[in-house]
Amino acid sequence: MNIVGIITFLSLSLLLMSLLLIYSKLQHQTPGKLAAIIVFFLLNAVPLVYIVYTEQSMDYASNSFTLGSAFLVVWLITAVIMFIGILFRVRSGKEDPYY
């Protein structure tokens, strides 16, 4: 596996963990909210995976502007979601039995 595939896997894993952190701190955990989180993850993951796949399948050297832009967008979304998840964790720390 090449380095782009590893970075893609790690980026999407971090995004999923951030979303699940937010879901774990929600007051009412319903299947609808879990489905919304999964849909949000897929809306962010599918374009990145598609761009990585098309960049890997090209036989010629291309500029990696689209690849870099896709990673930048996913990393920014992940950072914002991770920040929100950490705020949820800190704010409700006394109520959490695992804190």
JSON list of N, CA and C in Angstrom, two decimals, residues 2-9 11-12 44-58 60-76:
[
{"chain": "A", "resi": 2, "resn": "ASN", "atom": "N", "xyz": [0.52, 2.21, -0.77]},
{"chain": "A", "resi": 2, "resn": "ASN", "atom": "CA", "xyz": [1.35, 3.41, -0.87]},
{"chain": "A", "resi": 2, "resn": "ASN", "atom": "C", "xyz": [0.98, 4.42, 0.20]},
{"chain": "A", "resi": 3, "resn": "ILE", "atom": "N", "xyz": [1.75, 5.49, 0.27]},
{"chain": "A", "resi": 3, "resn": "ILE", "atom": "CA", "xyz": [1.60, 6.48, 1.34]},
{"chain": "A", "resi": 3, "resn": "ILE", "atom": "C", "xyz": [0.27, 7.23, 1.24]},
{"chain": "A", "resi": 4, "resn": "VAL", "atom": "N", "xyz": [-0.23, 7.47, 0.03]},
{"chain": "A", "resi": 4, "resn": "VAL", "atom": "CA", "xyz": [-1.49, 8.19, -0.12]},
{"chain": "A", "resi": 4, "resn": "VAL", "atom": "C", "xyz": [-2.65, 7.36, 0.43]},
{"chain": "A", "resi": 5, "resn": "GLY", "atom": "N", "xyz": [-2.61, 6.07, 0.20]},
{"chain": "A", "resi": 5, "resn": "GLY", "atom": "CA", "xyz": [-3.64, 5.19, 0.75]},
{"chain": "A", "resi": 5, "resn": "GLY", "atom": "C", "xyz": [-3.62, 5.15, 2.26]},
{"chain": "A", "resi": 6, "resn": "ILE", "atom": "N", "xyz": [-2.44, 5.14, 2.84]},
{"chain": "A", "resi": 6, "resn": "ILE", "atom": "CA", "xyz": [-2.32, 5.14, 4.30]},
{"chain": "A", "resi": 6, "resn": "ILE", "atom": "C", "xyz": [-2.83, 6.44, 4.88]},
{"chain": "A", "resi": 7, "resn": "ILE", "atom": "N", "xyz": [-2.47, 7.56, 4.26]},
{"chain": "A", "resi": 7, "resn": "ILE", "atom": "CA", "xyz": [-2.94, 8.87, 4.74]},
{"chain": "A", "resi": 7, "resn": "ILE", "atom": "C", "xyz": [-4.45, 8.97, 4.59]},
{"chain": "A", "resi": 8, "resn": "THR", "atom": "N", "xyz": [-4.99, 8.44, 3.52]},
{"chain": "A", "resi": 8, "resn": "THR", "atom": "CA", "xyz": [-6.44, 8.46, 3.32]},
{"chain": "A", "resi": 8, "resn": "THR", "atom": "C", "xyz": [-7.13, 7.65, 4.41]},
{"chain": "A", "resi": 9, "resn": "PHE", "atom": "N", "xyz": [-6.64, 6.46, 4.67]},
{"chain": "A", "resi": 9, "resn": "PHE", "atom": "CA", "xyz": [-7.22, 5.61, 5.71]},
{"chain": "A", "resi": 9, "resn": "PHE", "atom": "C", "xyz": [-7.15, 6.27, 7.08]},
{"chain": "A", "resi": 11, "resn": "SER", "atom": "N", "xyz": [-6.86, 9.50, 7.76]},
{"chain": "A", "resi": 11, "resn": "SER", "atom": "CA", "xyz": [-7.71, 10.71, 7.78]},
{"chain": "A", "resi": 11, "resn": "SER", "atom": "C", "xyz": [-9.17, 10.35, 7.98]},
{"chain": "A", "resi": 12, "resn": "LEU", "atom": "N", "xyz": [-9.63, 9.34, 7.26]},
{"chain": "A", "resi": 12, "resn": "LEU", "atom": "CA", "xyz": [-11.03, 8.94, 7.39]},
{"chain": "A", "resi": 12, "resn": "LEU", "atom": "C", "xyz": [-11.30, 8.26, 8.72]},
{"chain": "A", "resi": 44, "resn": "ASN", "atom": "N", "xyz": [-18.43, 13.01, 3.23]},
{"chain": "A", "resi": 44, "resn": "ASN", "atom": "CA", "xyz": [-17.05, 13.49, 3.24]},
{"chain": "A", "resi": 44, "resn": "ASN", "atom": "C", "xyz": [-16.06, 12.45, 2.74]},
{"chain": "A", "resi": 45, "resn": "ALA", "atom": "N", "xyz": [-16.37, 11.18, 2.92]},
{"chain": "A", "resi": 45, "resn": "ALA", "atom": "CA", "xyz": [-15.42, 10.12, 2.57]},
{"chain": "A", "resi": 45, "resn": "ALA", "atom": "C", "xyz": [-15.44, 9.77, 1.09]},
{"chain": "A", "resi": 46, "resn": "VAL", "atom": "N", "xyz": [-16.62, 9.71, 0.50]},
{"chain": "A", "resi": 46, "resn": "VAL", "atom": "CA", "xyz": [-16.73, 9.26, -0.90]},
{"chain": "A", "resi": 46, "resn": "VAL", "atom": "C", "xyz": [-15.98, 10.18, -1.87]},
{"chain": "A", "resi": 47, "resn": "PRO", "atom": "N", "xyz": [-16.10, 11.51, -1.78]},
{"chain": "A", "resi": 47, "resn": "PRO", "atom": "CA", "xyz": [-15.33, 12.33, -2.71]},
{"chain": "A", "resi": 47, "resn": "PRO", "atom": "C", "xyz": [-13.81, 12.17, -2.54]},
{"chain": "A", "resi": 48, "resn": "LEU", "atom": "N", "xyz": [-13.36, 12.05, -1.31]},
{"chain": "A", "resi": 48, "resn": "LEU", "atom": "CA", "xyz": [-11.93, 11.87, -1.08]},
{"chain": "A", "resi": 48, "resn": "LEU", "atom": "C", "xyz": [-11.43, 10.55, -1.66]},
{"chain": "A", "resi": 49, "resn": "VAL", "atom": "N", "xyz": [-12.17, 9.49, -1.41]},
{"chain": "A", "resi": 49, "resn": "VAL", "atom": "CA", "xyz": [-11.77, 8.17, -1.93]},
{"chain": "A", "resi": 49, "resn": "VAL", "atom": "C", "xyz": [-11.80, 8.18, -3.46]},
{"chain": "A", "resi": 50, "resn": "TYR", "atom": "N", "xyz": [-12.79, 8.83, -4.05]},
{"chain": "A", "resi": 50, "resn": "TYR", "atom": "CA", "xyz": [-12.87, 8.91, -5.51]},
{"chain": "A", "resi": 50, "resn": "TYR", "atom": "C", "xyz": [-11.68, 9.68, -6.09]},
{"chain": "A", "resi": 51, "resn": "ILE", "atom": "N", "xyz": [-11.33, 10.80, -5.48]},
{"chain": "A", "resi": 51, "resn": "ILE", "atom": "CA", "xyz": [-10.20, 11.59, -5.98]},
{"chain": "A", "resi": 51, "resn": "ILE", "atom": "C", "xyz": [-8.90, 10.83, -5.81]},
{"chain": "A", "resi": 52, "resn": "VAL", "atom": "N", "xyz": [-8.72, 10.16, -4.69]},
{"chain": "A", "resi": 52, "resn": "VAL", "atom": "CA", "xyz": [-7.50, 9.36, -4.49]},
{"chain": "A", "resi": 52, "resn": "VAL", "atom": "C", "xyz": [-7.44, 8.23, -5.50]},
{"chain": "A", "resi": 53, "resn": "TYR", "atom": "N", "xyz": [-8.56, 7.58, -5.74]},
{"chain": "A", "resi": 53, "resn": "TYR", "atom": "CA", "xyz": [-8.59, 6.49, -6.72]},
{"chain": "A", "resi": 53, "resn": "TYR", "atom": "C", "xyz": [-8.25, 6.97, -8.12]},
{"chain": "A", "resi": 54, "resn": "THR", "atom": "N", "xyz": [-8.81, 8.09, -8.55]},
{"chain": "A", "resi": 54, "resn": "THR", "atom": "CA", "xyz": [-8.53, 8.59, -9.89]},
{"chain": "A", "resi": 54, "resn": "THR", "atom": "C", "xyz": [-7.09, 9.08, -10.02]},
{"chain": "A", "resi": 55, "resn": "GLU", "atom": "N", "xyz": [-6.55, 9.66, -8.97]},
{"chain": "A", "resi": 55, "resn": "GLU", "atom": "CA", "xyz": [-5.14, 10.10, -9.01]},
{"chain": "A", "resi": 55, "resn": "GLU", "atom": "C", "xyz": [-4.20, 8.90, -9.06]},
{"chain": "A", "resi": 56, "resn": "GLN", "atom": "N", "xyz": [-4.56, 7.82, -8.36]},
{"chain": "A", "resi": 56, "resn": "GLN", "atom": "CA", "xyz": [-3.72, 6.63, -8.36]},
{"chain": "A", "resi": 56, "resn": "GLN", "atom": "C", "xyz": [-3.80, 5.87, -9.68]},
{"chain": "A", "resi": 57, "resn": "SER", "atom": "N", "xyz": [-4.93, 5.95, -10.37]},
{"chain": "A", "resi": 57, "resn": "SER", "atom": "CA", "xyz": [-5.10, 5.18, -11.59]},
{"chain": "A", "resi": 57, "resn": "SER", "atom": "C", "xyz": [-4.54, 5.89, -12.82]},
{"chain": "A", "resi": 58, "resn": "MET", "atom": "N", "xyz": [-4.18, 7.16, -12.71]},
{"chain": "A", "resi": 58, "resn": "MET", "atom": "CA", "xyz": [-3.62, 7.88, -13.85]},
{"chain": "A", "resi": 58, "resn": "MET", "atom": "C", "xyz": [-2.19, 7.41, -14.11]},
{"chain": "A", "resi": 60, "resn": "TYR", "atom": "N", "xyz": [-0.07, 9.17, -16.04]},
{"chain": "A", "resi": 60, "resn": "TYR", "atom": "CA", "xyz": [0.80, 10.33, -16.29]},
{"chain": "A", "resi": 60, "resn": "TYR", "atom": "C", "xyz": [0.90, 11.20, -15.05]},
{"chain": "A", "resi": 61, "resn": "ALA", "atom": "N", "xyz": [1.95, 11.99, -15.02]},
{"chain": "A", "resi": 61, "resn": "ALA", "atom": "CA", "xyz": [2.16, 12.88, -13.89]},
{"chain": "A", "resi": 61, "resn": "ALA", "atom": "C", "xyz": [1.20, 14.06, -13.99]},
{"chain": "A", "resi": 62, "resn": "SER", "atom": "N", "xyz": [0.49, 14.32, -12.93]},
{"chain": "A", "resi": 62, "resn": "SER", "atom": "CA", "xyz": [-0.45, 15.44, -12.92]},
{"chain": "A", "resi": 62, "resn": "SER", "atom": "C", "xyz": [-0.16, 16.31, -11.71]},
{"chain": "A", "resi": 63, "resn": "ASN", "atom": "N", "xyz": [-0.69, 17.51, -11.75]},
{"chain": "A", "resi": 63, "resn": "ASN", "atom": "CA", "xyz": [-0.55, 18.33, -10.56]},
{"chain": "A", "resi": 63, "resn": "ASN", "atom": "C", "xyz": [-1.49, 17.79, -9.49]},
{"chain": "A", "resi": 64, "resn": "SER", "atom": "N", "xyz": [-1.08, 17.85, -8.29]},
{"chain": "A", "resi": 64, "resn": "SER", "atom": "CA", "xyz": [-1.86, 17.26, -7.20]},
{"chain": "A", "resi": 64, "resn": "SER", "atom": "C", "xyz": [-2.71, 18.30, -6.50]},
{"chain": "A", "resi": 65, "resn": "PHE", "atom": "N", "xyz": [-3.18, 19.30, -7.24]},
{"chain": "A", "resi": 65, "resn": "PHE", "atom": "CA", "xyz": [-4.00, 20.34, -6.64]},
{"chain": "A", "resi": 65, "resn": "PHE", "atom": "C", "xyz": [-5.32, 19.77, -6.15]},
{"chain": "A", "resi": 66, "resn": "THR", "atom": "N", "xyz": [-5.95, 18.93, -6.94]},
{"chain": "A", "resi": 66, "resn": "THR", "atom": "CA", "xyz": [-7.23, 18.36, -6.51]},
{"chain": "A", "resi": 66, "resn": "THR", "atom": "C", "xyz": [-7.06, 17.42, -5.33]},
{"chain": "A", "resi": 67, "resn": "LEU", "atom": "N", "xyz": [-5.99, 16.64, -5.34]},
{"chain": "A", "resi": 67, "resn": "LEU", "atom": "CA", "xyz": [-5.73, 15.72, -4.23]},
{"chain": "A", "resi": 67, "resn": "LEU", "atom": "C", "xyz": [-5.45, 16.50, -2.95]},
{"chain": "A", "resi": 68, "resn": "GLY", "atom": "N", "xyz": [-4.63, 17.52, -3.05]},
{"chain": "A", "resi": 68, "resn": "GLY", "atom": "CA", "xyz": [-4.33, 18.34, -1.88]},
{"chain": "A", "resi": 68, "resn": "GLY", "atom": "C", "xyz": [-5.54, 19.09, -1.37]},
{"chain": "A", "resi": 69, "resn": "SER", "atom": "N", "xyz": [-6.37, 19.58, -2.28]},
{"chain": "A", "resi": 69, "resn": "SER", "atom": "CA", "xyz": [-7.58, 20.28, -1.87]},
{"chain": "A", "resi": 69, "resn": "SER", "atom": "C", "xyz": [-8.55, 19.34, -1.17]},
{"chain": "A", "resi": 70, "resn": "ALA", "atom": "N", "xyz": [-8.67, 18.12, -1.67]},
{"chain": "A", "resi": 70, "resn": "ALA", "atom": "CA", "xyz": [-9.57, 17.15, -1.04]},
{"chain": "A", "resi": 70, "resn": "ALA", "atom": "C", "xyz": [-9.11, 16.81, 0.37]},
{"chain": "A", "resi": 71, "resn": "PHE", "atom": "N", "xyz": [-7.81, 16.59, 0.54]},
{"chain": "A", "resi": 71, "resn": "PHE", "atom": "CA", "xyz": [-7.30, 16.32, 1.88]},
{"chain": "A", "resi": 71, "resn": "PHE", "atom": "C", "xyz": [-7.46, 17.53, 2.80]},
{"chain": "A", "resi": 72, "resn": "LEU", "atom": "N", "xyz": [-7.24, 18.72, 2.27]},
{"chain": "A", "resi": 72, "resn": "LEU", "atom": "CA", "xyz": [-7.38, 19.93, 3.08]},
{"chain": "A", "resi": 72, "resn": "LEU", "atom": "C", "xyz": [-8.80, 20.08, 3.60]},
{"chain": "A", "resi": 73, "resn": "VAL", "atom": "N", "xyz": [-9.77, 19.85, 2.73]},
{"chain": "A", "resi": 73, "resn": "VAL", "atom": "CA", "xyz": [-11.17, 19.97, 3.15]},
{"chain": "A", "resi": 73, "resn": "VAL", "atom": "C", "xyz": [-11.51, 18.93, 4.22]},
{"chain": "A", "resi": 74, "resn": "VAL", "atom": "N", "xyz": [-11.08, 17.69, 4.02]},
{"chain": "A", "resi": 74, "resn": "VAL", "atom": "CA", "xyz": [-11.37, 16.64, 4.99]},
{"chain": "A", "resi": 74, "resn": "VAL", "atom": "C", "xyz": [-10.67, 16.93, 6.31]},
{"chain": "A", "resi": 75, "resn": "TRP", "atom": "N", "xyz": [-9.44, 17.41, 6.28]},
{"chain": "A", "resi": 75, "resn": "TRP", "atom": "CA", "xyz": [-8.71, 17.71, 7.51]},
{"chain": "A", "resi": 75, "resn": "TRP", "atom": "C", "xyz": [-9.33, 18.89, 8.25]},
{"chain": "A", "resi": 76, "resn": "LEU", "atom": "N", "xyz": [-9.80, 19.90, 7.52]},
{"chain": "A", "resi": 76, "resn": "LEU", "atom": "CA", "xyz": [-10.46, 21.03, 8.18]},
{"chain": "A", "resi": 76, "resn": "LEU", "atom": "C", "xyz": [-11.77, 20.60, 8.84]}
]
